Amino acid sequence: MKVLAAGVVPLLLVLHWKQGAGNPLPITPVNATCATRHPCPSNLMNQIRNQLGQLNSSANSLFILYYTAQGEPFPNNLDKLCGPNVTDFPPFHANGTEKARLVELYRIIAYLGASLGNITRDQKVLNPYAHGLHSRLSATADVLRGLLSNVLCRLCSKHHVGHVDVTYGPDTSGKDVFQKKKLGCQLLGKYKQVIAVLAQAF
Amino acid sequence: MFTLQTWIVQALFIFLTTESIGELIVPCAHIHPESSVVQIGSNFTAVCVLKEKCMDDYHVTADDIFWKISRATVSRDQYTVINRTSSSVTFLNIPLINVLLTCNIRMFGQINRSVYGIRIISGLPPEKPENLSCIVNEEKKMMCQWDLGRETHLETNYTLKSEWATEKFEDCKAKRDTPTSCTVNYPPVYFVNIEVWVEAENALGKVASDHINFDPIDKVKFNPPHILSVNNSKELSSILKLTWSDSRFRSFITLKYDIQYRTKDASTWNQVPPEDTSSTRSSFTVQDLKPFTEYVFRIRCMKEDGKGFWSDWSEEASGITYEDRPSKAPSFWYKIEPSHAHGTRSVQLKWKTLPPFEANGKILDYEVTLTRWKSRLQNYTVQDTKLTVNLTNDRYVATLTARNTVGRSDASVLTIPAWDFQATHPVTDLKAFPKDNVLWVEWTAPSEPVNRYILEWCVLSDKSPCIPDWQQEDGTVHRTYLRGNLVESKCYLITVTPVYADGPGSPEHIKAYLKQAAPSKGPTVRTKKVGKNEAVLEWDQLPVDVQNGFIRNYTIFYRTVIGNETAVNVDSSHTEYTLSSLTSDTLYMVRMAAYTDEGGKDGPEFTFTTPKFAQGEIEAIVVPVCLAFLLTTLLGVLFCFNKRDLIKKHIWPNVPDPSKSHIAQWSPHTPPRHFNSKDQMYPDGNFTDVSVVEIEANDKKPFPEDLKSLDLFKKEKVNTEGHSSGIGGSSCMSSSRPSISSSDENESAQNTSSTVQYSTVVHSGYRHQVPSVQVFSRSESTQPLLDSEERPEDLQLVDNVDGSDGILPRQRYFKQNCSQHETSPDISHFERSQQVSSVNEEDFVRLKQQQISDHISQPYGSGKMKMFQEVPAVDAFGPGIEGQVERFETVGMEAVVDEGMPKSYLPQTVRRGGYMPQ
């Protein structure tokens, strides 16, 4: 949780403070400086696949856990309340090059990571005693964070991409409880759907 | 003196002022460096710089500076005065220290003052941490550990640093008490390489370990799987299916498993081949298991590529394989019990329960079939393990099968031979020995083919009977161990019987111990025979219950009270031993110890004393001495005999023979012939008795003057009694009064007595004839005669005119009369009198005779009455005395008549006051 607070949330804040937040960030030019703290491992793509598989294996259970924890009317109105109707979700093209797929993956993971951070924050308020949900959301956010690091490391080390413009979902801080729950459920539904595609793509 | 006091006062003032004002007072100097941590072995220099004001106040310069370390003044050799205000001190090769270094000045008046101080601490810079490794316990945070290296003696901080390629994580500072490890504060993120290293830092330096870069998934230790079930299969009794649930990682990484199993009672685990469990799975079927056996399983997992750590073992779970038919026929044996019925035998068939690994299930029952010749006789279904049947003396074949829910075992066949069967072909070279805490039995097989062997054993004991246990071995076996609950220190009698197709062979026996021990009791030794210089010791064999092993030998310890102990070893087959070369008349203490292979035990101590002389030694001394004494005595007697005349002359002079005295010449009425020698009086020479004299006394005419003669008479009587043994009346109521004796002995006695020996006076008549002649006898003694002798008229003596012919019958009469008294019931009154009276018989007769004599001689009367009074028992007879005398005479007459004695003896009637007219 502290990792989340120390990593994702400040990133989101920083991004929101920046002018033009919410718009995709441009890809760093090829000749731009791309430095990592230490060399990336050689099995980076395997790790990305394992991470996607790890996320994919837990996405459905996370989704179920979420709408169950929200209570009615969510469990009985999944189609209406939890349909994957997420606006501005980054696209993904599975038939692209590795670099393109990695860049799109980076944007999706960044989008999901920020949204998951918002959901986690909201659920701790809305369902303070749903500790199982909290820990699953945090664990998923940690994996997304690791995946983001791996993708960035791969882009930087292999494709020399040091920066990728990303977009984020709507801010739920000003919405009511139901809307928060509904947006969260819709995002997790989308997440479950997208992550399966990504796991297949890599 | 005054100056010293002044300086002391000043010093106290300065000290108190400084202490009270504290920081308001500016130090007089300072030391550079202010504080120092010095590496051990290095050199260190400190400089003390005095301030001008202080120098002016106290009139000191750098020359007045001296250094101290923990109150010890540093040698001036180490000082260097740099200038007027500064002085330095240098320490070479600093050891391990933690001291206070002070700068001091010596002021006027020899007053010393510390003006500044610093602390010097020595230590070492940290070494590079080595062997950094990390582990990620599933669902827990990562923990890394490392080796510190040498001791720094300084406060050293260890920090675990970690980062991804794209970002850095929070440092993990090791705790003081656990400087070799640290657990990070963030959850592990798998499939992202992380770089980790350790930095060690103290006052003397900072050093970092090598960096390690790894994927946390390769350092993970999964939680152990959880076994869900262990299921058997009815179709296959040799399999069990194990199912489990394990880590959630199984959905996205490949795991491998380690499965172990064992039977419930076993201690070692069997391993499922790793290649069979090298991929992710949730169940596994273990094969080649024993039927109807409970197995215990456990499982663990790790990453398939072997990176990371094995999980802990799961909790154990057990399952039982399904039953199968018994895999082996039961062991089968028999015992013929004594039977009183003629022509039949009572045979107890017995068998062993199959062990679980052979029973393959729960044995429901056993089926026994007995066949005589080739015709089936009887079938028995038994749930017990023995069956007693009465069989004829013929040969039988018994078969046994065990049954469980699945099926029957093979049949165990046993031949019971006919009663007259002679067993042969025993095993040879039978041995039994303990090894590895079991008792092994080994033998050489007979030349004949053996179907199987039966081993029986039991504990030999004097207290309990031999209750045999047994086991069966295959015919190919010639060495096995006894599979019973054998105990140590017990003697086992082991019997091996080969079993042939036609019946059992001859059994062979052997004794053995599982483990020997020292006897629990020592033998009790005792002496069988003790001689002057040797002793034969004997003992009983120890009871088998206390032997605790094979008695190998005995040791006899013997010693005297003050001597050294001597030990003698004796073979265990002996029960006695002869100790030789012993000292006579000595107390020996002997004890005995019995030894097994494992030690010995002493028995109770026994003591004995050797005699002073050997057997027969005393006789060898005494007999010759006695013989010598006897010979000496004989020689002495012979000598005395040869010199008897001389001896007689000196110690036994001749005494004149009264019979040869001339008294006869004094009596004018006595024929001269009566005063001749005895031969003349008793020509036949057979007169050895004494005649009874009946004296008629007249008690109405006492003669007091005769009392003197009475006393003398009493004396004579006493003396005579000692020589009356040859007279029948002495022991048979005969008179003990003085008598005439014709024997030499009497003559000698008279001579020896040295008294006047009055002869016996025969005073009664013969055949109612009044004696016509009074006989007086007088001794030839030279002693003066008594008064009564001086008056011969007082004695009315009657001469027996018939001489010796009349004396002997009279003596015989009294003897016979005596015997009549003893035998005739008619005279019981007399016997009663004898019993009542305390006076002896002789006294009684003497009394009667005295009464008679009282009738005869009045002068004696009063004296005799006095005697009556002195004898109470006689007095008890009282007035009956007179009548008693009369009855006595009558009885005597009757006795003579009854016994047919010679009729020449006629009764005599004594009348008071005189003789009856004849």
Tab-separated table of C-alpha atoms in Angstrom, chain B residues 446-643:
chain	number	residue	atom	x	y	z
B	446	PRO	CA	20.134	-82.526	6.747
B	447	SER	CA	20.924	-84.395	3.600
B	448	GLU	CA	17.250	-85.121	3.067
B	449	PRO	CA	15.139	-82.436	1.407
B	450	VAL	CA	13.375	-80.416	4.055
B	451	ASN	CA	9.993	-78.811	3.498
B	452	ARG	CA	10.383	-76.376	6.341
B	453	TYR	CA	11.819	-75.970	9.797
B	454	ILE	CA	10.024	-75.445	13.059
B	455	LEU	CA	11.851	-73.493	15.722
B	456	GLU	CA	10.520	-73.700	19.245
B	457	TRP	CA	11.892	-71.960	22.296
B	458	CYS	CA	11.023	-71.384	25.888
B	459	VAL	CA	12.529	-69.884	28.980
B	460	LEU	CA	14.246	-72.380	31.246
B	461	SER	CA	13.321	-71.679	34.822
B	462	ASP	CA	13.146	-73.516	38.085
B	463	LYS	CA	10.047	-71.593	39.025
B	464	SER	CA	7.878	-71.779	35.980
B	465	PRO	CA	7.284	-74.426	33.364
B	466	CYS	CA	8.654	-74.262	29.865
B	467	ILE	CA	5.990	-72.572	27.769
B	468	PRO	CA	7.212	-72.822	24.221
B	469	ASP	CA	6.829	-70.275	21.492
B	470	TRP	CA	7.531	-71.244	17.917
B	471	GLN	CA	8.029	-70.042	14.390
B	472	GLN	CA	8.284	-71.595	10.978
B	473	GLU	CA	11.000	-71.161	8.397
B	474	ASP	CA	11.212	-72.255	4.823
B	475	GLY	CA	13.139	-75.334	3.907
B	476	THR	CA	15.838	-73.302	2.238
B	477	VAL	CA	16.598	-71.335	5.340
B	478	HIS	CA	19.413	-72.429	7.588
B	479	ARG	CA	19.833	-69.268	9.584
B	480	THR	CA	17.214	-67.074	11.178
B	481	TYR	CA	16.484	-65.164	14.328
B	482	LEU	CA	13.811	-65.792	16.897
B	483	ARG	CA	10.912	-63.450	16.271
B	484	GLY	CA	9.568	-63.394	19.782
B	485	ASN	CA	9.704	-61.029	22.683
B	486	LEU	CA	12.890	-62.355	24.107
B	487	VAL	CA	14.316	-60.843	27.239
B	488	GLU	CA	17.834	-60.576	28.432
B	489	SER	CA	19.454	-62.744	31.083
B	490	LYS	CA	17.056	-65.615	30.467
B	491	CYS	CA	18.134	-69.013	29.360
B	492	TYR	CA	16.275	-70.129	26.281
B	493	LEU	CA	15.990	-73.723	25.260
B	494	ILE	CA	15.772	-73.712	21.493
B	495	THR	CA	14.586	-76.671	19.502
B	496	VAL	CA	14.931	-76.989	15.740
B	497	THR	CA	12.839	-79.632	14.033
B	498	PRO	CA	13.111	-80.293	10.315
B	499	VAL	CA	9.831	-81.151	8.693
B	500	TYR	CA	9.916	-83.644	5.851
B	501	ALA	CA	7.216	-84.746	3.504
B	502	ASP	CA	6.426	-87.760	5.612
B	503	GLY	CA	6.583	-86.061	8.948
B	504	PRO	CA	8.861	-84.259	11.343
B	505	GLY	CA	12.473	-85.173	11.802
B	506	SER	CA	14.354	-85.522	15.026
B	507	PRO	CA	14.520	-82.295	16.993
B	508	GLU	CA	17.784	-80.799	18.109
B	509	HIS	CA	18.139	-78.624	21.185
B	510	ILE	CA	20.455	-75.882	22.272
B	511	LYS	CA	20.525	-73.334	25.062
B	512	ALA	CA	21.258	-69.680	24.488
B	513	TYR	CA	20.951	-66.265	26.018
B	514	LEU	CA	19.899	-63.114	24.229
B	515	LYS	CA	22.240	-61.228	26.475
B	516	GLN	CA	24.124	-62.603	29.388
B	517	ALA	CA	24.664	-60.829	32.641
B	518	ALA	CA	26.505	-61.501	35.822
B	519	PRO	CA	24.768	-63.977	38.115
B	520	SER	CA	22.326	-62.317	40.419
B	521	LYS	CA	23.432	-64.537	43.246
B	522	GLY	CA	26.687	-66.206	44.099
B	523	PRO	CA	27.112	-69.857	45.017
B	524	THR	CA	26.927	-70.838	48.653
B	525	VAL	CA	29.977	-72.787	49.585
B	526	ARG	CA	30.230	-75.098	52.551
B	527	THR	CA	32.665	-77.611	53.870
B	528	LYS	CA	32.198	-81.241	53.222
B	529	LYS	CA	35.168	-82.346	55.202
B	530	VAL	CA	37.722	-80.398	57.147
B	531	GLY	CA	41.111	-81.858	57.843
B	532	LYS	CA	44.169	-80.602	59.628
B	533	ASN	CA	45.739	-79.235	56.466
B	534	GLU	CA	42.983	-79.472	53.925
B	535	ALA	CA	39.286	-78.837	53.523
B	536	VAL	CA	36.895	-80.243	51.000
B	537	LEU	CA	34.492	-77.546	49.880
B	538	GLU	CA	31.271	-78.278	48.130
B	539	TRP	CA	28.500	-76.186	46.646
B	540	ASP	CA	25.373	-76.524	44.664
B	541	GLN	CA	25.006	-75.499	41.076
B	542	LEU	CA	23.302	-72.123	40.823
B	543	PRO	CA	19.637	-72.263	39.865
B	544	VAL	CA	19.121	-71.330	36.270
B	545	ASP	CA	16.997	-68.362	37.316
B	546	VAL	CA	19.939	-66.648	38.941
B	547	GLN	CA	22.639	-67.707	36.532
B	548	ASN	CA	21.817	-64.986	33.974
B	549	GLY	CA	24.253	-66.620	31.623
B	550	PHE	CA	26.433	-69.630	31.134
B	551	ILE	CA	28.545	-70.215	34.201
B	552	ARG	CA	32.043	-70.347	32.821
B	553	ASN	CA	33.960	-70.899	36.007
B	554	TYR	CA	33.983	-70.474	39.729
B	555	THR	CA	36.548	-68.711	41.805
B	556	ILE	CA	37.114	-69.682	45.394
B	557	PHE	CA	38.543	-66.989	47.621
B	558	TYR	CA	39.852	-68.060	50.968
B	559	ARG	CA	41.915	-66.387	53.599
B	560	THR	CA	42.754	-66.435	57.218
B	561	VAL	CA	41.874	-63.618	59.513
B	562	ILE	CA	45.196	-61.913	59.024
B	563	GLY	CA	46.388	-63.462	55.830
B	564	ASN	CA	46.076	-62.463	52.229
B	565	GLU	CA	43.241	-63.754	50.167
B	566	THR	CA	43.959	-66.586	47.827
B	567	ALA	CA	41.861	-67.204	44.745
B	568	VAL	CA	41.436	-70.498	43.023
B	569	ASN	CA	39.627	-70.928	39.731
B	570	VAL	CA	37.471	-73.969	39.405
B	571	ASP	CA	35.819	-75.314	36.329
B	572	SER	CA	32.086	-74.805	36.197
B	573	SER	CA	31.416	-78.522	35.966
B	574	HIS	CA	32.733	-79.139	39.470
B	575	THR	CA	30.709	-78.956	42.618
B	576	GLU	CA	33.463	-79.555	45.110
B	577	TYR	CA	37.052	-78.642	45.558
B	578	THR	CA	39.762	-79.514	48.018
B	579	LEU	CA	41.744	-76.718	49.554
B	580	SER	CA	45.145	-78.034	50.488
B	581	SER	CA	48.144	-76.685	52.334
B	582	LEU	CA	45.974	-75.196	55.023
B	583	THR	CA	47.280	-74.393	58.454
B	584	SER	CA	45.969	-76.439	61.335
B	585	ASP	CA	43.870	-74.916	64.066
B	586	THR	CA	43.174	-71.845	61.955
B	587	LEU	CA	40.003	-69.980	61.121
B	588	TYR	CA	39.473	-69.707	57.401
B	589	MET	CA	37.012	-67.484	55.602
B	590	VAL	CA	35.996	-68.676	52.223
B	591	ARG	CA	33.604	-67.354	49.629
B	592	MET	CA	32.923	-68.280	46.099
B	593	ALA	CA	32.092	-66.356	42.952
B	594	ALA	CA	30.440	-67.635	39.821
B	595	TYR	CA	31.299	-66.030	36.500
B	596	THR	CA	29.473	-65.720	33.246
B	597	ASP	CA	30.789	-64.020	30.165
B	598	GLU	CA	29.505	-60.739	31.539
B	599	GLY	CA	30.841	-60.861	35.058
B	600	GLY	CA	30.677	-62.600	38.361
B	601	LYS	CA	28.878	-62.509	41.634
B	602	ASP	CA	30.178	-63.412	45.050
B	603	GLY	CA	28.314	-65.751	47.288
B	604	PRO	CA	28.096	-65.496	51.061
B	605	GLU	CA	31.224	-65.916	53.096
B	606	PHE	CA	31.690	-69.115	55.001
B	607	THR	CA	34.068	-69.737	57.823
B	608	PHE	CA	35.570	-72.941	59.121
B	609	THR	CA	38.378	-73.876	61.409
B	610	THR	CA	40.903	-76.521	60.709
B	611	PRO	CA	41.377	-78.963	63.627
B	612	LYS	CA	44.527	-79.101	65.689
B	613	PHE	CA	45.033	-82.780	65.089
B	614	ALA	CA	44.353	-84.886	62.137
B	615	GLN	CA	41.898	-87.733	62.341
B	616	GLY	CA	43.513	-90.705	64.192
B	617	GLU	CA	46.348	-88.600	65.454
B	618	ILE	CA	44.980	-88.565	68.977
B	619	GLU	CA	44.468	-92.302	68.936
B	620	ALA	CA	47.999	-92.733	67.714
B	621	ILE	CA	49.218	-90.930	70.815
B	622	VAL	CA	46.796	-92.156	73.438
B	623	VAL	CA	46.933	-95.873	72.653
B	624	PRO	CA	50.686	-96.231	73.032
B	625	VAL	CA	50.578	-94.200	76.207
B	626	CYS	CA	47.858	-96.405	77.642
B	627	LEU	CA	49.694	-99.506	76.638
B	628	ALA	CA	52.809	-98.199	78.262
B	629	PHE	CA	50.889	-97.390	81.419
B	630	LEU	CA	49.293	-100.788	81.460
B	631	LEU	CA	52.620	-102.448	80.973
B	632	THR	CA	54.080	-100.402	83.741
B	633	THR	CA	51.205	-101.339	86.007
B	634	LEU	CA	51.604	-105.005	85.253
B	635	LEU	CA	55.257	-104.821	85.953
B	636	GLY	CA	54.471	-103.106	89.219
B	637	VAL	CA	51.954	-105.756	90.145
B	638	LEU	CA	54.401	-108.506	89.328
B	639	PHE	CA	56.979	-106.794	91.403
B	640	CYS	CA	54.643	-106.468	94.297
B	641	PHE	CA	53.606	-110.083	93.949
B	642	ASN	CA	57.169	-111.212	94.084
B	643	LYS	CA	57.852	-109.022	97.069
